PDB file of C-alpha atoms in Angstrom:
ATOM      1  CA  UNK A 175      -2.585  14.809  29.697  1.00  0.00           C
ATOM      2  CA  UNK A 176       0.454  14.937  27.422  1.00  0.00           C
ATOM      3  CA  UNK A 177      -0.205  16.585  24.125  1.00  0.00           C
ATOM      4  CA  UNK A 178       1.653  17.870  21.276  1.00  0.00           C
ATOM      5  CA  UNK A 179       0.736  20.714  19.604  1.00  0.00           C
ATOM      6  CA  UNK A 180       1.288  21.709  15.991  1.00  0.00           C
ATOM      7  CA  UNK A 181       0.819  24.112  13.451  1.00  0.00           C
ATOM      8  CA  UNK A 182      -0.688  25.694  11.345  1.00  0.00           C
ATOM      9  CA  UNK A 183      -3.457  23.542  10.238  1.00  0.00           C
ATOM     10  CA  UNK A 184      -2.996  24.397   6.118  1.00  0.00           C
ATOM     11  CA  UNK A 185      -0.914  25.760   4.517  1.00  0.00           C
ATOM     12  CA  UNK A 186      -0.990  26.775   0.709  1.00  0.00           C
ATOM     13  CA  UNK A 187       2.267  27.932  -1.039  1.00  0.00           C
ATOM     14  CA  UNK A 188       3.062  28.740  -4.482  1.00  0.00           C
ATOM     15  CA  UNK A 189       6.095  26.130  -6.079  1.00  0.00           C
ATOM     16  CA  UNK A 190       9.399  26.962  -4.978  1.00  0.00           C
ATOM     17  CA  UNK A 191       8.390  28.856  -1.895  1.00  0.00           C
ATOM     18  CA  UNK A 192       9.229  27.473   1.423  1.00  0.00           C
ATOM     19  CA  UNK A 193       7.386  25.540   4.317  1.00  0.00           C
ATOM     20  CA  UNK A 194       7.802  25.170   7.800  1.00  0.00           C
ATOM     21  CA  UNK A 195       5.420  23.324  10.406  1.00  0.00           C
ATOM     22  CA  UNK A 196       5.991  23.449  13.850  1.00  0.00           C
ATOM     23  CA  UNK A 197       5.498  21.333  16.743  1.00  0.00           C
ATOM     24  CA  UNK A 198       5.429  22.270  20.582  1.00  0.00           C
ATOM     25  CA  UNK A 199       4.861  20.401  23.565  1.00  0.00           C
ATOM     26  CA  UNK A 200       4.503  21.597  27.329  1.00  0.00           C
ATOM     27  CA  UNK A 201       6.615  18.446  28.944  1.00  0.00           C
ATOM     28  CA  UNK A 202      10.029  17.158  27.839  1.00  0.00           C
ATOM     29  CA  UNK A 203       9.927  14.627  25.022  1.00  0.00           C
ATOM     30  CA  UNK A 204      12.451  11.903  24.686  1.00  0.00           C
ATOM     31  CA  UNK A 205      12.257  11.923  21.084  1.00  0.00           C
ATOM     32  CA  UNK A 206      10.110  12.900  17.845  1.00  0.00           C
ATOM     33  CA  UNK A 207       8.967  11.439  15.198  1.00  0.00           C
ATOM     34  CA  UNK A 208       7.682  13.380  11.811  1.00  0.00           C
ATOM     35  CA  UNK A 209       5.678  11.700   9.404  1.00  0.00           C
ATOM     36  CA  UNK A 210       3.714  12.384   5.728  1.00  0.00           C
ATOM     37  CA  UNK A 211       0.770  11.479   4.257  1.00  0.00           C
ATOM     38  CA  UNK A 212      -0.144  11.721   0.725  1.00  0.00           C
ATOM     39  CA  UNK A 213      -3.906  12.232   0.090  1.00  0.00           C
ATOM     40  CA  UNK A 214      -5.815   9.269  -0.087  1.00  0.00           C
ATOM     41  CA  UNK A 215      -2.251   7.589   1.335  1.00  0.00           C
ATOM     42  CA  UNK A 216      -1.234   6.277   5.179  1.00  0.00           C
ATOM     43  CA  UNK A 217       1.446   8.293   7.514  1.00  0.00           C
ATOM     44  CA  UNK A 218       5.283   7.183   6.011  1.00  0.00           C
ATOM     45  CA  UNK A 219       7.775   7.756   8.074  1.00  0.00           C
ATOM     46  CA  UNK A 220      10.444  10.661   7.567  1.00  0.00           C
ATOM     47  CA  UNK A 221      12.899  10.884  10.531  1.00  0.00           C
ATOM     48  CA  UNK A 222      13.308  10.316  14.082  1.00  0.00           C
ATOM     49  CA  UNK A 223      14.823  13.142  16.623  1.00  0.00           C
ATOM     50  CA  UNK A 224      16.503  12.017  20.022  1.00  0.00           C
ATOM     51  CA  UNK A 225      19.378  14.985  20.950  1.00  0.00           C
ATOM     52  CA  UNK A 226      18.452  18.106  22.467  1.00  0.00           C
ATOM     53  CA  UNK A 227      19.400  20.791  19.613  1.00  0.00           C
ATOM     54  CA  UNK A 228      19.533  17.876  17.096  1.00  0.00           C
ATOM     55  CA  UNK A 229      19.165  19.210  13.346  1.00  0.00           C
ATOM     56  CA  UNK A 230      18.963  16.186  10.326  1.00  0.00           C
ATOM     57  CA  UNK A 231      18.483  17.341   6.709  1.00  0.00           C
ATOM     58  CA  UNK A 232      17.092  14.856   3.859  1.00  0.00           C
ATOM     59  CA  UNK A 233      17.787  17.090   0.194  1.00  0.00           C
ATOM     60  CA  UNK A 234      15.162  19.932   0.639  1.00  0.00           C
ATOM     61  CA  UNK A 235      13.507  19.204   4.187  1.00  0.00           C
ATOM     62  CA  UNK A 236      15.357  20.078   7.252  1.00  0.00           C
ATOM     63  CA  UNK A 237      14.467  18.832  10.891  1.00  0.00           C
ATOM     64  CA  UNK A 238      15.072  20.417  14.206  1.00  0.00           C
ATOM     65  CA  UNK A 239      14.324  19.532  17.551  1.00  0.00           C
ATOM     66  CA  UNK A 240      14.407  21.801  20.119  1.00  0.00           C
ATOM     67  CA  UNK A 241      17.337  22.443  23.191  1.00  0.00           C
ATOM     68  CA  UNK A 242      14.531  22.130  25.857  1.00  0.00           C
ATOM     69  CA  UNK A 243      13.028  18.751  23.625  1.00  0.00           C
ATOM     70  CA  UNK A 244       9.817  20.435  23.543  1.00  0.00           C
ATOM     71  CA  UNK A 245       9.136  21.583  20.484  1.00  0.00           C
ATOM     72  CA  UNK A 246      10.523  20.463  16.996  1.00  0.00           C
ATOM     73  CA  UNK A 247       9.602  21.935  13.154  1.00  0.00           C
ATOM     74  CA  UNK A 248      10.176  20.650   9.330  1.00  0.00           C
ATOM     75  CA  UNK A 249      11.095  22.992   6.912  1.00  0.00           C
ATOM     76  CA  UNK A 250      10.865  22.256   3.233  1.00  0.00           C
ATOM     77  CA  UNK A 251      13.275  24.451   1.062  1.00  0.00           C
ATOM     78  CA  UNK A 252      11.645  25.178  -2.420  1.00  0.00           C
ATOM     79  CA  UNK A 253       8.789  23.338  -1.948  1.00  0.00           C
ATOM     80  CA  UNK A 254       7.483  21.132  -5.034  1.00  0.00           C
ATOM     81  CA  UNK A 255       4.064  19.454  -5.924  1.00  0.00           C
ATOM     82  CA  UNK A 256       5.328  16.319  -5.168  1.00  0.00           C
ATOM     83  CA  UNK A 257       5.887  17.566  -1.194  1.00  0.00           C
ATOM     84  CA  UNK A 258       1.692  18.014  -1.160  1.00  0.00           C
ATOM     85  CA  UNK A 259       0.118  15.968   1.942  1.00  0.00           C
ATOM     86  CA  UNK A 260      -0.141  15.901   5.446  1.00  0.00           C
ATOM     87  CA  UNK A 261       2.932  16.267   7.264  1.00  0.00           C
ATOM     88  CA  UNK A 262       2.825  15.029  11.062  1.00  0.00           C
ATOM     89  CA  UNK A 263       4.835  15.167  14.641  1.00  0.00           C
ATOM     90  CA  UNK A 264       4.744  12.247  16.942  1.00  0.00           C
ATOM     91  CA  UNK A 265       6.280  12.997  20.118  1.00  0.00           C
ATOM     92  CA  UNK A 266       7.388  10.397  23.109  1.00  0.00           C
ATOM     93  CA  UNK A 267       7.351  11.408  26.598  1.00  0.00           C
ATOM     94  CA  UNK A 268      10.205  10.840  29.141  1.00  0.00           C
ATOM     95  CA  UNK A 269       8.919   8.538  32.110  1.00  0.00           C
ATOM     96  CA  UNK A 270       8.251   5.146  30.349  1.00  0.00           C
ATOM     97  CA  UNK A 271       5.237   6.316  28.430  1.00  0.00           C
ATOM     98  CA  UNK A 272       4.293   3.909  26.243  1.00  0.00           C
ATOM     99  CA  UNK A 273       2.577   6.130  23.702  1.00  0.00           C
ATOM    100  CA  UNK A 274       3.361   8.058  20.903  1.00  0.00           C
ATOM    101  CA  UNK A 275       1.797  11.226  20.333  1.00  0.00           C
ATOM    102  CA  UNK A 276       0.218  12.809  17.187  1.00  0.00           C
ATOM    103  CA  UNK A 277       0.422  16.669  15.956  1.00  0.00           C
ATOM    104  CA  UNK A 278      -3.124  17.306  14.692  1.00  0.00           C
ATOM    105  CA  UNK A 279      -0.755  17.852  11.085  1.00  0.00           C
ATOM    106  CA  UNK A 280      -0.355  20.275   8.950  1.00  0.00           C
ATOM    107  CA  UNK A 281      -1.606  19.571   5.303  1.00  0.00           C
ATOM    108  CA  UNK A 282       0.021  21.393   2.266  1.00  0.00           C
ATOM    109  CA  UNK A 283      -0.626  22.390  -0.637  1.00  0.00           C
ATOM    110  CA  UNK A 284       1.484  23.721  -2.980  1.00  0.00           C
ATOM    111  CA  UNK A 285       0.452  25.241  -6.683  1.00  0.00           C
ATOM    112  CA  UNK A 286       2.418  25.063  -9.598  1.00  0.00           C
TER     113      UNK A 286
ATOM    114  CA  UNK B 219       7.241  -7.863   0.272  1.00  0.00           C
ATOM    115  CA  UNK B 220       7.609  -6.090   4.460  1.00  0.00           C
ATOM    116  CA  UNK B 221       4.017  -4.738   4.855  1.00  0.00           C
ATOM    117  CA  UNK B 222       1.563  -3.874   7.337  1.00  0.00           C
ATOM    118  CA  UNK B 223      -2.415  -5.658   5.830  1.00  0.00           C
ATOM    119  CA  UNK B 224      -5.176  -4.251   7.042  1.00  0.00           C
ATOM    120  CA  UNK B 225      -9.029  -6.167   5.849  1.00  0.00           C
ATOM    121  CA  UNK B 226     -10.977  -4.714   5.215  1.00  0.00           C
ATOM    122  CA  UNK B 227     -10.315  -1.423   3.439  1.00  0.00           C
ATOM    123  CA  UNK B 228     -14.127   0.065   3.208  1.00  0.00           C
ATOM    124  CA  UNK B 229     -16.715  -1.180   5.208  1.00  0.00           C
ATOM    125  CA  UNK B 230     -20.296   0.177   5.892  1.00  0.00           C
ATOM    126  CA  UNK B 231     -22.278  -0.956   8.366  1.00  0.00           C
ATOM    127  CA  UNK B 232     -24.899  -0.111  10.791  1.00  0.00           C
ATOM    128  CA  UNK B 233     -25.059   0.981  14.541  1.00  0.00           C
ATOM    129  CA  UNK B 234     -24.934  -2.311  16.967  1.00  0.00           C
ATOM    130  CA  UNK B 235     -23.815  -5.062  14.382  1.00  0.00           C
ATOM    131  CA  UNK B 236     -20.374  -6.169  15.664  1.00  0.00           C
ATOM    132  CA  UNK B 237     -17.577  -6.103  13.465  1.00  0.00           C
ATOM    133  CA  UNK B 238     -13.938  -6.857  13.243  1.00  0.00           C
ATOM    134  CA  UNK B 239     -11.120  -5.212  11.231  1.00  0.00           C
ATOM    135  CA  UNK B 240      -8.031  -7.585  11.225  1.00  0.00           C
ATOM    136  CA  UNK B 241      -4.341  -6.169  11.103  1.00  0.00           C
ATOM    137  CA  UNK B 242      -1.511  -8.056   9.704  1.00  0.00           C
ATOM    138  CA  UNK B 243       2.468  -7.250   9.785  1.00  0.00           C
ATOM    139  CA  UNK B 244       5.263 -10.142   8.046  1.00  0.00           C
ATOM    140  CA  UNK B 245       8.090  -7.979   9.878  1.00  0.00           C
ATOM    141  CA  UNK B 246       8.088  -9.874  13.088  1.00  0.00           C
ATOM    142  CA  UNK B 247       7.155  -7.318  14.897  1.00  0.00           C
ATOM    143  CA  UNK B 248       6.810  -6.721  18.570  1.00  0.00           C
ATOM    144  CA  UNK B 249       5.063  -3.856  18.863  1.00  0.00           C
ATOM    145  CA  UNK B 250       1.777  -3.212  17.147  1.00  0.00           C
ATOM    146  CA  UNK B 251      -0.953   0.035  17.406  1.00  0.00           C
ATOM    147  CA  UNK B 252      -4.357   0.768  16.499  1.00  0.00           C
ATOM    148  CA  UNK B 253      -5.100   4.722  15.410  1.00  0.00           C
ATOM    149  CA  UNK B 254      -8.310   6.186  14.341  1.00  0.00           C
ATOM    150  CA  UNK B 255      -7.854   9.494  11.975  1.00  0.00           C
ATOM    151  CA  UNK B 256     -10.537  12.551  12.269  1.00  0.00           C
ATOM    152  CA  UNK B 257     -10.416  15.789  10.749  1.00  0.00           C
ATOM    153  CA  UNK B 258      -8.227  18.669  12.782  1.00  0.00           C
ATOM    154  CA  UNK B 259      -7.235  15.767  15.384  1.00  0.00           C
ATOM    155  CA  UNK B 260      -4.572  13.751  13.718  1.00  0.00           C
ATOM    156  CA  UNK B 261      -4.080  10.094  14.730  1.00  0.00           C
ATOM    157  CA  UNK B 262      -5.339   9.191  18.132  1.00  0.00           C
ATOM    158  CA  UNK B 263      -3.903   6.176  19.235  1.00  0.00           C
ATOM    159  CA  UNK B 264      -6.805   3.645  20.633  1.00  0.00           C
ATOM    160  CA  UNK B 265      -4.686   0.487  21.726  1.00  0.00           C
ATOM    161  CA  UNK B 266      -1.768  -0.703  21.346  1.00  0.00           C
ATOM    162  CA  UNK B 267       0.361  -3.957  22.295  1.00  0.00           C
ATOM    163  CA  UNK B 268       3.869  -4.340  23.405  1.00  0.00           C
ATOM    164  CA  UNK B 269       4.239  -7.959  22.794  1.00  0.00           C
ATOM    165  CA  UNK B 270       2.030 -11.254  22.229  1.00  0.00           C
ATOM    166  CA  UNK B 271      -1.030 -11.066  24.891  1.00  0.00           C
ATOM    167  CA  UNK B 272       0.079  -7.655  26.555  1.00  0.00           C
ATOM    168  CA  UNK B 273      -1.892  -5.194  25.227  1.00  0.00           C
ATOM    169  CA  UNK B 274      -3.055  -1.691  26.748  1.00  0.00           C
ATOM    170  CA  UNK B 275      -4.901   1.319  26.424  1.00  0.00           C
ATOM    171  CA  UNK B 276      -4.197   4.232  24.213  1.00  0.00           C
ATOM    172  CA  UNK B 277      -6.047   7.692  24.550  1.00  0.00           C
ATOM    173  CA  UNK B 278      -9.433   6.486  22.658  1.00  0.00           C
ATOM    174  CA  UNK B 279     -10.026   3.291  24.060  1.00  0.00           C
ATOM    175  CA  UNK B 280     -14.041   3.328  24.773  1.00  0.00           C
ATOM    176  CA  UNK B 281     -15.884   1.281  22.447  1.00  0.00           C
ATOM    177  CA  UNK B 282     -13.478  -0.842  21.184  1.00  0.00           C
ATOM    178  CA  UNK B 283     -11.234  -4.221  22.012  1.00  0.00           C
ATOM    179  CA  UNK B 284      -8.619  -5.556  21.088  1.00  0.00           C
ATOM    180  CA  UNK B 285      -6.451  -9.010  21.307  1.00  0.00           C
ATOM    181  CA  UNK B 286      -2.761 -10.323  20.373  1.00  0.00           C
ATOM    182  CA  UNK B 287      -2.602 -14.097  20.254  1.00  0.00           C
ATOM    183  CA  UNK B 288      -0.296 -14.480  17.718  1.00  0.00           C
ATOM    184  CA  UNK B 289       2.973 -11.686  17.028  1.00  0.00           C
ATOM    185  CA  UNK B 290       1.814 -11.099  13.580  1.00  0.00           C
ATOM    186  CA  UNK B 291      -1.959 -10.266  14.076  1.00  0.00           C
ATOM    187  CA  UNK B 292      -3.842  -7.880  16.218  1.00  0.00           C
ATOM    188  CA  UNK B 293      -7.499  -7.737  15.235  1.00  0.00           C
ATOM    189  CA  UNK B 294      -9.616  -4.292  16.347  1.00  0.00           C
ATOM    190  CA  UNK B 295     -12.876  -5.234  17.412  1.00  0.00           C
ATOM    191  CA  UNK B 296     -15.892  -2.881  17.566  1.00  0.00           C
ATOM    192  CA  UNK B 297     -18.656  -4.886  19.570  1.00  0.00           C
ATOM    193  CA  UNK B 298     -21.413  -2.304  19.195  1.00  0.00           C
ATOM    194  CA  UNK B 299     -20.678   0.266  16.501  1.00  0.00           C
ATOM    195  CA  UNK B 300     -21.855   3.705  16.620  1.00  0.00           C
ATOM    196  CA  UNK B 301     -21.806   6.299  14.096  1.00  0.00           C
ATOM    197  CA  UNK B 302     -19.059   8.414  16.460  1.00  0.00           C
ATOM    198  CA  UNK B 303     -16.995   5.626  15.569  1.00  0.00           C
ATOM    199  CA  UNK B 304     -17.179   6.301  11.906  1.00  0.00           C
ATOM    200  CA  UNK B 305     -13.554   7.064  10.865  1.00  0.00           C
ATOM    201  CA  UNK B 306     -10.423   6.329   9.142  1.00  0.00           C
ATOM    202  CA  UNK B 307      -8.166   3.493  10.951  1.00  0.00           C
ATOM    203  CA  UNK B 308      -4.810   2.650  10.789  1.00  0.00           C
ATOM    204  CA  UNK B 309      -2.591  -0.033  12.148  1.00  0.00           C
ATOM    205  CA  UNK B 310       0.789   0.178  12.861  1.00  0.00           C
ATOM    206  CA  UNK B 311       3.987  -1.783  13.708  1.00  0.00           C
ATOM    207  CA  UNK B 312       7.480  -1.294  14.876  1.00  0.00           C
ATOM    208  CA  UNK B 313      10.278  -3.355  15.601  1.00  0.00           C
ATOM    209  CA  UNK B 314      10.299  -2.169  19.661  1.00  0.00           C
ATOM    210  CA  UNK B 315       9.221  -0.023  21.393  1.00  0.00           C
ATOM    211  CA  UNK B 316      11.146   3.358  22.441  1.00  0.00           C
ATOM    212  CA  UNK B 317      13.573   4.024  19.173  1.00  0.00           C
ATOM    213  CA  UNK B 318      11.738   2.330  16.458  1.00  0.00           C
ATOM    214  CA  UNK B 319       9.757   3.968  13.127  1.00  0.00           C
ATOM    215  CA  UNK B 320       5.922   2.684  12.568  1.00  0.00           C
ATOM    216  CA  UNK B 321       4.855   1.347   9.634  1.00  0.00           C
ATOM    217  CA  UNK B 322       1.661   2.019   9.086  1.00  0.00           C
ATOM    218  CA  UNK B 323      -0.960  -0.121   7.124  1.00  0.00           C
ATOM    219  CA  UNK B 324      -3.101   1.410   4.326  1.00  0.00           C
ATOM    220  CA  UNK B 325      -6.309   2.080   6.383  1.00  0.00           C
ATOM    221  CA  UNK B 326      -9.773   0.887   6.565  1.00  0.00           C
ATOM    222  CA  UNK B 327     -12.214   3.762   6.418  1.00  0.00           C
ATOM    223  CA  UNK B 328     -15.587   2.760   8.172  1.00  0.00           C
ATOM    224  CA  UNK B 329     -18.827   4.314   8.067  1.00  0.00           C
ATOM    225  CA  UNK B 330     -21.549   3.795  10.827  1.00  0.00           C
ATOM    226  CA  UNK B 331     -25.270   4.638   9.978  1.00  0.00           C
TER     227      UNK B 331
END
């Protein structure tokens, strides 16, 4: 079945360092979705990828989605303790598939 | 206040006893999803329901039911609870399908013994 792969699993960075967390699928998505989740909090939507190649920045965190639409990745530029939690991908399949699917996420932590 | 109300929040209980967690969204929503968390496997979506009294099968279904009667609620029902049901659930909501960010409610974490 579809699935969307992502990683890695942790990752621990000291503050100002960078992040990136990458997602890969095996079929075509239509779009992706990425997601964070503060500990203790609920997934909060970020942004939403549709175009093949598609890049969308928001201040320090920059989105890409791939030119095949199968994979996608978040990079956070000078990361800061407030960017700590669980960051996810949720990716759509082409063919009227009426599900979304999760990354397993990728939870960071960053120390001051 | 546009929310997504989830009841309850905790709840232990023990295998067999049937329980119900109800799911609540004020945004007029059509679409509406149920997720269980687990460690290492993300959200796993377990039903989810396009519109009032259409409802379908996610990945996760087994063990669990589900019903949309009215647009705004869309109980998850767990007639036999087992202890690999203990988890952390979430509903969602969006506007439509296809395009649409989910907004998630705050969870219900439920323990099985």
């Amino acid at each position: 079945g579809q699935q969307v792969m992502q990683i890695p699993q942790y990752q621990h960075v000291q503050e100002g360092e960078d992040f990136t967390t990458y997602c890969n699928s095996s079929t075509t998505l239509s779009n992706i979705q990425w997601y964070k989740q503060r500990p203790g909090g609920h997934p909060v939507f970020l942004i939403q990828l549709v175009k093949s190649g598609e890049v969308k920045k928001q201040k320090r965190l920059t989105f890409q989605f791939g030119e095949a639409k199968k994979n996608s990745s978040l990079h956070i530029t000078a990361t800061q303790t407030t960017d700590v939690g669980t960051y996810f991908c949720a990716g759509r399949f082409s063919g009227g598939y009426n599900k979304l699917i999760f990354g397993a996420g990728t939870r960071l932590a960053v120390h001051p | 206040e546009a929310q997504v109300t989830q009841n309850p929040r905790y709840l232990i209980t023990v295998t067999g006893k049937k329980l119900t967690v109800t799911c609540s969204q004020n945004m007029n929503h059509e679409y509406m999803s149920w997720y269980r968390q687990d460690p290492g496997l993300g959200l796993r979506q377990i039903y989810y329901s396009m519109n009032v009294e259409v409802t379908d099968k996610g990945d996760v279904p087994e063990g669990y039911k589900v019903s949309r009667k009215e647009k705004r609620n869309f109980p998850l029902i767990l007639e036999s609870p087992s202890p690999n049901q203990t988890s952390l659930y979430f509903c969602a909501s969006s506007p439509q399908w296809g395009e649409s960010e989910q907004y998630f409610g705050p969870g219900t974490r439920l323990t099985v013994t």
